PDB file of C-alpha atoms in Angstrom:
ATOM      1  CA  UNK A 133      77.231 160.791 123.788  1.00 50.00           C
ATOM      2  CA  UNK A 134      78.794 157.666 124.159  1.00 55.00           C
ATOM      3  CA  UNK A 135      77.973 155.152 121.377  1.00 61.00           C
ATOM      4  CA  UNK A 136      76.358 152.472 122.995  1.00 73.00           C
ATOM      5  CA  UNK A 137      74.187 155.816 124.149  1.00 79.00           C
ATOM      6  CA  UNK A 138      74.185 157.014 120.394  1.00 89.00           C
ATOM      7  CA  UNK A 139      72.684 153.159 119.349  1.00 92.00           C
ATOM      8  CA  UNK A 140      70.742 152.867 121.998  1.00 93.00           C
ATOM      9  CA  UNK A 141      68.774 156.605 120.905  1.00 94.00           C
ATOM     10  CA  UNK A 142      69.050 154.961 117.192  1.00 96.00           C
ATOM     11  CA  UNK A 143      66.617 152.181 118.244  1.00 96.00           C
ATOM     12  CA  UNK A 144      64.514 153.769 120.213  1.00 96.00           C
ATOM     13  CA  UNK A 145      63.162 156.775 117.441  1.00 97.00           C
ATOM     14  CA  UNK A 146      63.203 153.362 114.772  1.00 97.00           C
ATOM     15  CA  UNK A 147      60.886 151.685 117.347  1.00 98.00           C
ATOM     16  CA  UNK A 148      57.252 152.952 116.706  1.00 97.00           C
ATOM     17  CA  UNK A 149      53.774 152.706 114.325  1.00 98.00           C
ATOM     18  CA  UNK A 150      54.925 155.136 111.416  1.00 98.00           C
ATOM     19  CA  UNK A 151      52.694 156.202 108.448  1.00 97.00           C
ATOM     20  CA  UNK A 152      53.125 158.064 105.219  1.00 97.00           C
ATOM     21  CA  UNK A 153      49.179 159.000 104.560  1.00 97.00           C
ATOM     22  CA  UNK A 154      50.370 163.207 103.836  1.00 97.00           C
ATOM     23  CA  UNK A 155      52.866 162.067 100.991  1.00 96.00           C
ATOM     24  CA  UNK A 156      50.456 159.212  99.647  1.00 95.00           C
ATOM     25  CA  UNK A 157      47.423 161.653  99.448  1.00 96.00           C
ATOM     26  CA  UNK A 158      49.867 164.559  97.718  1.00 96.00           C
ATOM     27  CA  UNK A 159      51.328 162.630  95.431  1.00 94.00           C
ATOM     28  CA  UNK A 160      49.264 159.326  94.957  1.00 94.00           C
ATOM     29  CA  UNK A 161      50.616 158.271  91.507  1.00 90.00           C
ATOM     30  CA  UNK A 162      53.539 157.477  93.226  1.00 91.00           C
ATOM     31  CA  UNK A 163      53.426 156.699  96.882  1.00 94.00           C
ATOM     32  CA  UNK A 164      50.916 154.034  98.600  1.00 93.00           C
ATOM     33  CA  UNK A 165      49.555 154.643 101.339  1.00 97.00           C
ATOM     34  CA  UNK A 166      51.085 152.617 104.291  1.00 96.00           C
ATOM     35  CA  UNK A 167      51.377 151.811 107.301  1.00 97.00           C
ATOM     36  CA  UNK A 168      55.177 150.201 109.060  1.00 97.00           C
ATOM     37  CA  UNK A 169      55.670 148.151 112.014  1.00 98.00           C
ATOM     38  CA  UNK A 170      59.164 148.724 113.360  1.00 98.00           C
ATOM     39  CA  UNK A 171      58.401 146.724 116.738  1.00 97.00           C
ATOM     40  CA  UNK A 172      61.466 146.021 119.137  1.00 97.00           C
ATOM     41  CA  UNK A 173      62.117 142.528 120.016  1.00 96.00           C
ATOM     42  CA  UNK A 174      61.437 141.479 123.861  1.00 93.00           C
ATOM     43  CA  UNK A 175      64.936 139.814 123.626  1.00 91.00           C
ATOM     44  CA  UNK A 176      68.551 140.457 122.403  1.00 93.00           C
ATOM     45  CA  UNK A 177      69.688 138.657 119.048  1.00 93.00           C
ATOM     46  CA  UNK A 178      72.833 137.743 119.799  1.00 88.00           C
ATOM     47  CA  UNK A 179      73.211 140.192 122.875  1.00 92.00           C
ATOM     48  CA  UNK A 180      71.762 142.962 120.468  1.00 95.00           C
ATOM     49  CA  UNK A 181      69.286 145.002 120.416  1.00 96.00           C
ATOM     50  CA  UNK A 182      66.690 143.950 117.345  1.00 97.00           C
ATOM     51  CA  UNK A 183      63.390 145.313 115.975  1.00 98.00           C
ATOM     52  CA  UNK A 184      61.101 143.152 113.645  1.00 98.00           C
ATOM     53  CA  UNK A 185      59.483 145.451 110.971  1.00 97.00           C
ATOM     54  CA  UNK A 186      56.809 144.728 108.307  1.00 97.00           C
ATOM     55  CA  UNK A 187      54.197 147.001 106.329  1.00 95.00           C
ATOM     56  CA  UNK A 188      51.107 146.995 104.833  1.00 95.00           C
ATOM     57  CA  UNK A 189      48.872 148.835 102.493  1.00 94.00           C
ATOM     58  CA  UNK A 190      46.628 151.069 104.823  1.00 95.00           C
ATOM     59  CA  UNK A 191      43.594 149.795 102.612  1.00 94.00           C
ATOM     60  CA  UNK A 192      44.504 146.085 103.752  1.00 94.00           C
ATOM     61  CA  UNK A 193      46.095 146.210 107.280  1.00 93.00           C
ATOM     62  CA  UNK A 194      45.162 142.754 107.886  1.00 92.00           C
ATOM     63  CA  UNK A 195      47.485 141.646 104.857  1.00 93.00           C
ATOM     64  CA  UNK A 196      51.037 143.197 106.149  1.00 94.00           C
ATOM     65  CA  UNK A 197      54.602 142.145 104.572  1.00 90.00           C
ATOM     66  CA  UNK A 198      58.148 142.246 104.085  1.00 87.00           C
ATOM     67  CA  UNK A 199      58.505 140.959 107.596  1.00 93.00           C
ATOM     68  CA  UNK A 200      62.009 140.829 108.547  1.00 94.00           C
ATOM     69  CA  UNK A 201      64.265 141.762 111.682  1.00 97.00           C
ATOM     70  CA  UNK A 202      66.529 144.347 112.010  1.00 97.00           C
ATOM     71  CA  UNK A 203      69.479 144.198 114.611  1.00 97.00           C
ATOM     72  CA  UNK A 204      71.996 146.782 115.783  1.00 97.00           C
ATOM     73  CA  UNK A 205      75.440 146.859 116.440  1.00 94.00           C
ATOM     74  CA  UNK A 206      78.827 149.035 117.163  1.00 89.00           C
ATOM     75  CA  UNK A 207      82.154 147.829 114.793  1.00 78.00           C
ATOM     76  CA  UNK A 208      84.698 149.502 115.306  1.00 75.00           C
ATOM     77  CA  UNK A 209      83.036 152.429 116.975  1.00 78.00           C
ATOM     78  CA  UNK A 210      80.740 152.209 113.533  1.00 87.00           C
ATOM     79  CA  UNK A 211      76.848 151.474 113.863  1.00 94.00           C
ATOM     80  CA  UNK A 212      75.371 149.257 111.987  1.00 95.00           C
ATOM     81  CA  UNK A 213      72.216 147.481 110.909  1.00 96.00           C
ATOM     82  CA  UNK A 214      72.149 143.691 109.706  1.00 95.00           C
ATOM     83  CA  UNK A 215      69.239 142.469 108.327  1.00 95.00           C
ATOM     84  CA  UNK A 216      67.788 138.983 108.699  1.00 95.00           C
ATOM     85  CA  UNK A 217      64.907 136.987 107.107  1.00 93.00           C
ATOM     86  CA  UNK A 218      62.163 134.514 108.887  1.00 94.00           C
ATOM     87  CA  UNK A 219      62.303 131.261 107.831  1.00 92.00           C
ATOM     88  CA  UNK A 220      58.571 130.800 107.828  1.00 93.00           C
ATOM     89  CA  UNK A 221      57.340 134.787 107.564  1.00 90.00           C
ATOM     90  CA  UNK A 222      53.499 133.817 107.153  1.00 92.00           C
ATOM     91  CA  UNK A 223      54.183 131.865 110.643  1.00 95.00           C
ATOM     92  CA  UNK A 224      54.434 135.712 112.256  1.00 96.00           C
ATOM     93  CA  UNK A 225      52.301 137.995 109.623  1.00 96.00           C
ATOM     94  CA  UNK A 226      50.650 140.556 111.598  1.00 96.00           C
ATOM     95  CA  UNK A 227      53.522 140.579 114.474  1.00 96.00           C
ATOM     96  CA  UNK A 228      54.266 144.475 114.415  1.00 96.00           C
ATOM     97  CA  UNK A 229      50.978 145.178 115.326  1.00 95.00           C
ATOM     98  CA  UNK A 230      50.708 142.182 117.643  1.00 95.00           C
ATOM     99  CA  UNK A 231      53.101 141.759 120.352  1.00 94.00           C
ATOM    100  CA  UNK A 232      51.381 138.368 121.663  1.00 95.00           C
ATOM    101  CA  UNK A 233      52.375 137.043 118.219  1.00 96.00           C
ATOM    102  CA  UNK A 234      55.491 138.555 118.263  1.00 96.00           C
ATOM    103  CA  UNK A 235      56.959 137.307 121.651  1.00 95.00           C
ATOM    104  CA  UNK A 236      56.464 134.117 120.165  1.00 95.00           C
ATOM    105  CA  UNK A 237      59.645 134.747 118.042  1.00 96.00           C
ATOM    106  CA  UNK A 238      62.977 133.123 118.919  1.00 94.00           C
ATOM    107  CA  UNK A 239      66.312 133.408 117.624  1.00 94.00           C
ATOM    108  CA  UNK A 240      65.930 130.282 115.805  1.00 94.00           C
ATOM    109  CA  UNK A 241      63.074 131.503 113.385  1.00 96.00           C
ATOM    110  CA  UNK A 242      65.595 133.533 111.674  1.00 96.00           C
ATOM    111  CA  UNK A 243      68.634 133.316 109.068  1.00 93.00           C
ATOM    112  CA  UNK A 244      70.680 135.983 108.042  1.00 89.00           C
ATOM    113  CA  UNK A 245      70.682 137.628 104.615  1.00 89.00           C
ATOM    114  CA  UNK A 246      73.574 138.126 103.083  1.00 86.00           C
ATOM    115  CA  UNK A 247      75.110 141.826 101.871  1.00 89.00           C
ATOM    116  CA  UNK A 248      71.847 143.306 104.126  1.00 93.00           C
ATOM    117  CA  UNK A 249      74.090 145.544 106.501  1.00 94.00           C
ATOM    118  CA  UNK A 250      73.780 149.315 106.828  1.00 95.00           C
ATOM    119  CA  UNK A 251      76.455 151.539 107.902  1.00 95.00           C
ATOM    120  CA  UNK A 252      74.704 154.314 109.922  1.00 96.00           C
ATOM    121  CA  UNK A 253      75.820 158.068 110.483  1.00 94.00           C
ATOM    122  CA  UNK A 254      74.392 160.401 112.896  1.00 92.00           C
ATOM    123  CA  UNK A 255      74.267 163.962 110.825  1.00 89.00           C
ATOM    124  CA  UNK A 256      72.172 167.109 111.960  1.00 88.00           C
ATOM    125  CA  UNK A 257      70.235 165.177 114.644  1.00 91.00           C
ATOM    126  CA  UNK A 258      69.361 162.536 111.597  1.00 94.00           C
ATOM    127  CA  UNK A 259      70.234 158.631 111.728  1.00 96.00           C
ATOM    128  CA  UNK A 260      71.319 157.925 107.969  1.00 96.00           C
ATOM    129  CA  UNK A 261      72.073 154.241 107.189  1.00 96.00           C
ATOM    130  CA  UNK A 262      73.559 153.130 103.666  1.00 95.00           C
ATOM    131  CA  UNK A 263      74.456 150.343 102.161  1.00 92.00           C
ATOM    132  CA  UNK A 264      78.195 148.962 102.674  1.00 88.00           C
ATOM    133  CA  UNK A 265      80.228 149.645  99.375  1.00 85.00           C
ATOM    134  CA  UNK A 266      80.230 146.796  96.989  1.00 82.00           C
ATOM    135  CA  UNK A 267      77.316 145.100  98.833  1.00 85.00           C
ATOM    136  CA  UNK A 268      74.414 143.404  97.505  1.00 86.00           C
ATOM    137  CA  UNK A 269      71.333 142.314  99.810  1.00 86.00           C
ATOM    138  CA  UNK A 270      70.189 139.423  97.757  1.00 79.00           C
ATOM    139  CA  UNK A 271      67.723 136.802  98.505  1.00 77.00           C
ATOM    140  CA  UNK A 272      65.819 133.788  97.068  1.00 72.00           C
ATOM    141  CA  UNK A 273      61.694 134.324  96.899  1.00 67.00           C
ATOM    142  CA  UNK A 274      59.398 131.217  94.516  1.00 68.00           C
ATOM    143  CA  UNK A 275      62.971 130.386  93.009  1.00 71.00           C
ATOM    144  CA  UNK A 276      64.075 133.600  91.427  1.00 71.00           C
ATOM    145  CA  UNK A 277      66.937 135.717  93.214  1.00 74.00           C
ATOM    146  CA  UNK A 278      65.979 139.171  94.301  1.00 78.00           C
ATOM    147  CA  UNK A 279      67.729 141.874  95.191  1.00 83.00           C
ATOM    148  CA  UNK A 280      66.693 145.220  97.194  1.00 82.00           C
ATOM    149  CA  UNK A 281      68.774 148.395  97.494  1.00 85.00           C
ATOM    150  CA  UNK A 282      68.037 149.399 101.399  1.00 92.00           C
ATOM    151  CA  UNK A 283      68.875 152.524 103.242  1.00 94.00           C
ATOM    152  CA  UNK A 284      67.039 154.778 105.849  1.00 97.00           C
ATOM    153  CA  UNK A 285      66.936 158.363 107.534  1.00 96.00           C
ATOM    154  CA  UNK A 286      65.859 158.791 111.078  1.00 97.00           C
ATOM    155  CA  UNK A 287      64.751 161.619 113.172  1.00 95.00           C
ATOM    156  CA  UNK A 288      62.940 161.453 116.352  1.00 93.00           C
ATOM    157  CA  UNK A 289      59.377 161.203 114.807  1.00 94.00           C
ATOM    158  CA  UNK A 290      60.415 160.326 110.639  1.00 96.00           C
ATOM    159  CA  UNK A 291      61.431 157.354 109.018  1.00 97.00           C
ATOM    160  CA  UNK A 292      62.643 157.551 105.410  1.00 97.00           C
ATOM    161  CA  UNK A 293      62.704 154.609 103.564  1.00 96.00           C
ATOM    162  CA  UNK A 294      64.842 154.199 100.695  1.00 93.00           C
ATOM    163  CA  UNK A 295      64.069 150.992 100.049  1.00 89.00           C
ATOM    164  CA  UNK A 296      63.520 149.885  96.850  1.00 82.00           C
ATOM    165  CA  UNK A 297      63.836 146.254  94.499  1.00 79.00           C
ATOM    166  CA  UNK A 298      66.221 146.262  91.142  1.00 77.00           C
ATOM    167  CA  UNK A 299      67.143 143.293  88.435  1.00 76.00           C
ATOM    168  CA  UNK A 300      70.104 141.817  89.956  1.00 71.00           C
ATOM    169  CA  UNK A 301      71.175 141.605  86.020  1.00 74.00           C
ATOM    170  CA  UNK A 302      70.353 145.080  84.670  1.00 74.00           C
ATOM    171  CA  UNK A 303      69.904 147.271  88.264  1.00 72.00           C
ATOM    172  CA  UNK A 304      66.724 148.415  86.945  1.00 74.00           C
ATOM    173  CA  UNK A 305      64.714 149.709  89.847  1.00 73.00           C
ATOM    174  CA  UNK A 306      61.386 147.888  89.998  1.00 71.00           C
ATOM    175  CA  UNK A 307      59.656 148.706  93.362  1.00 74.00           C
ATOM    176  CA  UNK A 308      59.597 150.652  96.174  1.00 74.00           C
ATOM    177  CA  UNK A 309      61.015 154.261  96.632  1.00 71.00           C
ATOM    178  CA  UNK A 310      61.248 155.069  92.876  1.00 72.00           C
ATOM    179  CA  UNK A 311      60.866 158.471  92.939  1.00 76.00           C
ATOM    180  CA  UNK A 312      61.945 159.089  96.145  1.00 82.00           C
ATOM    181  CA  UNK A 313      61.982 157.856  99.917  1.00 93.00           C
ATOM    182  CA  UNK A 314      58.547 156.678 101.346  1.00 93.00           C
ATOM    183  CA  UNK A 315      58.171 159.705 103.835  1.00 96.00           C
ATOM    184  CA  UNK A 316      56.614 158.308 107.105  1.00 97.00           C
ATOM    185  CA  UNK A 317      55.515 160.404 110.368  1.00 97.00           C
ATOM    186  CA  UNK A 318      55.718 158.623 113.251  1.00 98.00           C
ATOM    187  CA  UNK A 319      51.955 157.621 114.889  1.00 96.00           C
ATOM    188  CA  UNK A 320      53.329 155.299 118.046  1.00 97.00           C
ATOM    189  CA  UNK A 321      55.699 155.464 119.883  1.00 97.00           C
ATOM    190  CA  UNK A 322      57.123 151.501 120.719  1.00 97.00           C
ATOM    191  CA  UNK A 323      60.411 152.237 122.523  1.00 95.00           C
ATOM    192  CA  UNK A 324      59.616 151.699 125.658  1.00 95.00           C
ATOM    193  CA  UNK A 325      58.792 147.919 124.624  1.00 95.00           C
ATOM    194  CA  UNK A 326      63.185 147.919 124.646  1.00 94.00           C
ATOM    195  CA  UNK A 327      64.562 144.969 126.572  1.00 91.00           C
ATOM    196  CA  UNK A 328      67.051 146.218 129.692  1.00 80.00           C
TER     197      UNK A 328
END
């Protein structure tokens, strides 16, 4: 497989409705129950593919987050993920689930965030994307820097999430996959929404 064919099958198990309700109702003291929007983007960032992705509690679906877009890339016959932020992300709340919403998105609602690139491996039929060495994905939220630790596994119905918010001083892990990726099943499949 070529890899323009190996990013091209990347995307399209990423693109879907995924939930983690098995691992939230076996182990609820640590994992919410929720719901992720990986939705692919009806145009090219940049000549590259993109997906926007947000999530929400399954109790409040109508209150989803962590918007962002995610868009793929070959370097140096690597993959890669880069991360960027919407400049006004209450402007598209409710996007992955809405596609009229979504399509209103251009290229100019978004700005890049800086240190938020994955280097992705394809091992045992699994997508695993990790942070570059030495990286930090930092960003500014109500005046305070934050920083968040990303990385994901694939298959070709899971997502992984290994997400998870630290001190930018002290690396202390404060949210997200504490004890563990967030272990979602596939629900919907969006990857035939892919542009041409």
């Amino acid at each position: 497989m070529s890899n323009s064919q190996t990013l091209t099958a990347l995307v399209q198990w990423l693109a879907g409705e995924f939930d983690n309700r098995k691992q939230a109702f076996e182990q609820p003291a640590w994992f919410v129950h929720l719901r992720l929007w990986q939705r692919p983007l009806r145009q090219r960032i940049q000549g590259k593919l993109a997906l926007f992705a947000e999530q929400a509690n399954a109790l409040y679906l109508n209150q989803p987050y962590r918007q962002r877009v995610v868009v793929f890339s070959e370097n140096d016959d690597r993959l890669q993920a880069q991360y960027l932020a919407l400049k006004h992300p209450n402007q598209f709340r409710g996007a992955g689930a809405d596609t009229d919403l979504l399509n209103k998105l251009e290229a100019s609602d978004l700005e890049p965030l800086l240190g938020c690139v994955l280097d992705i491996t394809l091992q045992d039929n699994m997508f695993k994307a990790r942070p570059l060495p030495e990286s930090k994905c930092c960003f500014e939220y109500e005046g305070t820097t934050r920083q968040v630790v990303l990385g994901f596994d694939v298959g070709l119905n899971s997502f992984a999430s290994y997400d998870r918010g630290v001190d930018p001083e002290t690396g202390q892990a404060l949210w997200g996959a504490l004890m563990g990726p967030y272990e979602f099943s596939k629900c919907e499949d969006f990857a035939a929404e892919l542009p041409e």
